PDB file of C-alpha atoms in Angstrom:
ATOM      1  CA  GLY A   1     -18.204 -19.898 -23.906  1.00  0.00           C
ATOM      2  CA  LEU A   2     -17.085 -22.306 -26.536  1.00  0.00           C
ATOM      3  CA  VAL A   3     -14.868 -21.248 -29.397  1.00  0.00           C
ATOM      4  CA  PRO A   4     -16.916 -21.317 -32.633  1.00  0.00           C
ATOM      5  CA  ASP A   5     -15.959 -24.005 -35.143  1.00  0.00           C
ATOM      6  CA  SER A   6     -15.234 -21.292 -37.713  1.00  0.00           C
ATOM      7  CA  GLN A   7     -12.633 -19.740 -35.371  1.00  0.00           C
ATOM      8  CA  VAL A   8     -10.958 -23.105 -34.804  1.00  0.00           C
ATOM      9  CA  ARG A   9     -10.845 -23.648 -38.573  1.00  0.00           C
ATOM     10  CA  ALA A  10      -9.568 -20.092 -39.112  1.00  0.00           C
ATOM     11  CA  ILE A  11      -6.656 -20.497 -36.697  1.00  0.00           C
ATOM     12  CA  ASN A  12      -5.694 -23.795 -38.318  1.00  0.00           C
ATOM     13  CA  THR A  13      -5.980 -22.312 -41.823  1.00  0.00           C
ATOM     14  CA  ALA A  14      -3.893 -19.278 -40.807  1.00  0.00           C
ATOM     15  CA  ARG A  15      -1.252 -21.401 -39.087  1.00  0.00           C
ATOM     16  CA  ASN A  16      -0.904 -23.786 -42.039  1.00  0.00           C
ATOM     17  CA  ALA A  17      -0.666 -20.890 -44.487  1.00  0.00           C
ATOM     18  CA  ALA A  18       2.072 -19.263 -42.397  1.00  0.00           C
ATOM     19  CA  VAL A  19       4.002 -22.536 -42.158  1.00  0.00           C
ATOM     20  CA  ASN A  20       3.793 -23.038 -45.931  1.00  0.00           C
ATOM     21  CA  THR A  21       4.682 -19.397 -46.694  1.00  0.00           C
ATOM     22  CA  ASN A  22       7.711 -19.512 -44.387  1.00  0.00           C
ATOM     23  CA  GLY A  23       9.284 -22.719 -45.637  1.00  0.00           C
ATOM     24  CA  GLY A  24       7.651 -25.522 -43.645  1.00  0.00           C
ATOM     25  CA  LEU A  25       7.847 -26.906 -40.122  1.00  0.00           C
ATOM     26  CA  ALA A  26      11.493 -27.957 -40.513  1.00  0.00           C
ATOM     27  CA  VAL A  27      12.565 -24.295 -40.511  1.00  0.00           C
ATOM     28  CA  TYR A  28       9.628 -22.314 -39.107  1.00  0.00           C
ATOM     29  CA  ARG A  29       7.240 -22.394 -36.154  1.00  0.00           C
ATOM     30  CA  PRO A  30       4.436 -19.914 -35.498  1.00  0.00           C
ATOM     31  CA  ALA A  31       3.895 -18.496 -32.021  1.00  0.00           C
ATOM     32  CA  GLN A  32       2.304 -20.783 -29.435  1.00  0.00           C
ATOM     33  CA  CYS A  33      -0.955 -18.813 -29.518  1.00  0.00           C
ATOM     34  CA  MET A  34      -1.549 -20.171 -33.029  1.00  0.00           C
ATOM     35  CA  PHE A  35      -1.877 -23.654 -31.541  1.00  0.00           C
ATOM     36  CA  GLU A  36      -4.366 -22.608 -28.843  1.00  0.00           C
ATOM     37  CA  THR A  37      -7.685 -23.376 -30.514  1.00  0.00           C
ATOM     38  CA  THR A  38      -9.776 -23.641 -27.344  1.00  0.00           C
ATOM     39  CA  LYS A  39      -9.217 -20.144 -25.954  1.00  0.00           C
ATOM     40  CA  LEU A  40     -12.017 -17.698 -26.736  1.00  0.00           C
ATOM     41  CA  THR A  41      -9.664 -14.743 -26.315  1.00  0.00           C
ATOM     42  CA  ASN A  42      -6.510 -15.423 -28.293  1.00  0.00           C
ATOM     43  CA  PRO A  43      -3.754 -12.779 -28.368  1.00  0.00           C
ATOM     44  CA  CYS A  44      -3.007 -13.736 -31.999  1.00  0.00           C
ATOM     45  CA  LEU A  45      -6.571 -12.916 -33.108  1.00  0.00           C
ATOM     46  CA  ILE A  46      -6.689  -9.157 -33.639  1.00  0.00           C
ATOM     47  CA  SER A  47     -10.104  -8.879 -35.291  1.00  0.00           C
ATOM     48  CA  ASN A  48     -13.146 -10.991 -36.007  1.00  0.00           C
ATOM     49  CA  ASP A  49     -15.957  -9.344 -37.937  1.00  0.00           C
ATOM     50  CA  GLN A  50     -17.880  -9.512 -41.220  1.00  0.00           C
ATOM     51  CA  ASN A  51     -14.545  -9.242 -43.076  1.00  0.00           C
ATOM     52  CA  GLY A  52     -13.256 -12.440 -41.488  1.00  0.00           C
ATOM     53  CA  TYR A  53     -10.669 -13.363 -38.900  1.00  0.00           C
ATOM     54  CA  VAL A  54      -7.400 -11.426 -38.819  1.00  0.00           C
ATOM     55  CA  PHE A  55      -4.458 -12.997 -37.020  1.00  0.00           C
ATOM     56  CA  ARG A  56      -1.140 -11.275 -36.282  1.00  0.00           C
ATOM     57  CA  PHE A  57       1.618 -13.398 -34.804  1.00  0.00           C
ATOM     58  CA  LEU A  58       5.337 -13.882 -34.603  1.00  0.00           C
ATOM     59  CA  GLY A  59       7.313 -16.882 -35.748  1.00  0.00           C
ATOM     60  CA  GLY A  60      10.822 -18.191 -35.938  1.00  0.00           C
ATOM     61  CA  SER A  61      12.990 -21.262 -36.159  1.00  0.00           C
ATOM     62  CA  PRO A  62      11.773 -24.414 -34.372  1.00  0.00           C
ATOM     63  CA  GLY A  63      11.941 -23.956 -30.599  1.00  0.00           C
ATOM     64  CA  TRP A  64      12.422 -20.179 -30.758  1.00  0.00           C
ATOM     65  CA  GLN A  65       9.821 -19.463 -28.086  1.00  0.00           C
ATOM     66  CA  GLN A  66      10.867 -22.269 -25.747  1.00  0.00           C
ATOM     67  CA  MET A  67      14.508 -21.149 -25.979  1.00  0.00           C
ATOM     68  CA  ASN A  68      13.606 -17.444 -25.595  1.00  0.00           C
ATOM     69  CA  GLN A  69      15.070 -16.588 -28.988  1.00  0.00           C
ATOM     70  CA  ALA A  70      13.973 -13.515 -30.900  1.00  0.00           C
ATOM     71  CA  PRO A  71      11.327 -14.147 -33.543  1.00  0.00           C
ATOM     72  CA  THR A  72      12.431 -13.692 -37.155  1.00  0.00           C
ATOM     73  CA  VAL A  73       9.061 -13.304 -38.890  1.00  0.00           C
ATOM     74  CA  GLN A  74       5.782 -11.536 -38.250  1.00  0.00           C
ATOM     75  CA  THR A  75       2.695 -12.615 -40.137  1.00  0.00           C
ATOM     76  CA  GLN A  76      -0.650 -10.884 -40.468  1.00  0.00           C
ATOM     77  CA  ILE A  77      -3.299 -12.797 -42.360  1.00  0.00           C
ATOM     78  CA  ARG A  78      -7.026 -12.539 -43.026  1.00  0.00           C
ATOM     79  CA  ILE A  79      -9.126 -15.709 -43.105  1.00  0.00           C
ATOM     80  CA  SER A  80     -12.702 -15.982 -44.398  1.00  0.00           C
ATOM     81  CA  THR A  81     -15.603 -15.816 -41.923  1.00  0.00           C
ATOM     82  CA  ASP A  82     -16.167 -19.597 -42.288  1.00  0.00           C
ATOM     83  CA  GLY A  83     -12.510 -20.188 -41.420  1.00  0.00           C
ATOM     84  CA  ARG A  84     -11.748 -22.164 -44.568  1.00  0.00           C
ATOM     85  CA  THR A  85      -9.988 -19.747 -46.919  1.00  0.00           C
ATOM     86  CA  VAL A  86      -7.034 -17.384 -46.844  1.00  0.00           C
ATOM     87  CA  GLU A  87      -8.485 -14.060 -48.014  1.00  0.00           C
ATOM     88  CA  GLN A  88      -5.325 -11.967 -47.758  1.00  0.00           C
ATOM     89  CA  LEU A  89      -1.733 -12.303 -46.605  1.00  0.00           C
ATOM     90  CA  ILE A  90      -1.519  -8.772 -45.215  1.00  0.00           C
ATOM     91  CA  TYR A  91       2.087  -8.928 -44.053  1.00  0.00           C
ATOM     92  CA  ASN A  92       4.826 -11.521 -43.816  1.00  0.00           C
ATOM     93  CA  GLY A  93       8.259 -10.164 -43.019  1.00  0.00           C
ATOM     94  CA  ALA A  94      10.544  -8.807 -40.372  1.00  0.00           C
ATOM     95  CA  PRO A  95       8.880  -8.300 -36.959  1.00  0.00           C
ATOM     96  CA  GLN A  96       7.395  -4.801 -36.748  1.00  0.00           C
TER      97      GLN A  96
END
């Protein structure tokens, strides 16, 4: 199956919000799964229902995943069902 356009928009909206919240791409990169917009089952997407898309993902300094460094931030964020709007920044802090 194809990933719905709203899910592609939601992942992009969530990723951009996380980047902005955590100081920009110069200092922060979200987990690789937040760049995978063509996978129907995405490990970063923890729920998708009438309340919107909820993503939970780790992040860290640029290259953290490639260099097997520990993540420094965990973000959980709810995006509207159309994928366009951040509804709620549920958590953004130390990895839980």
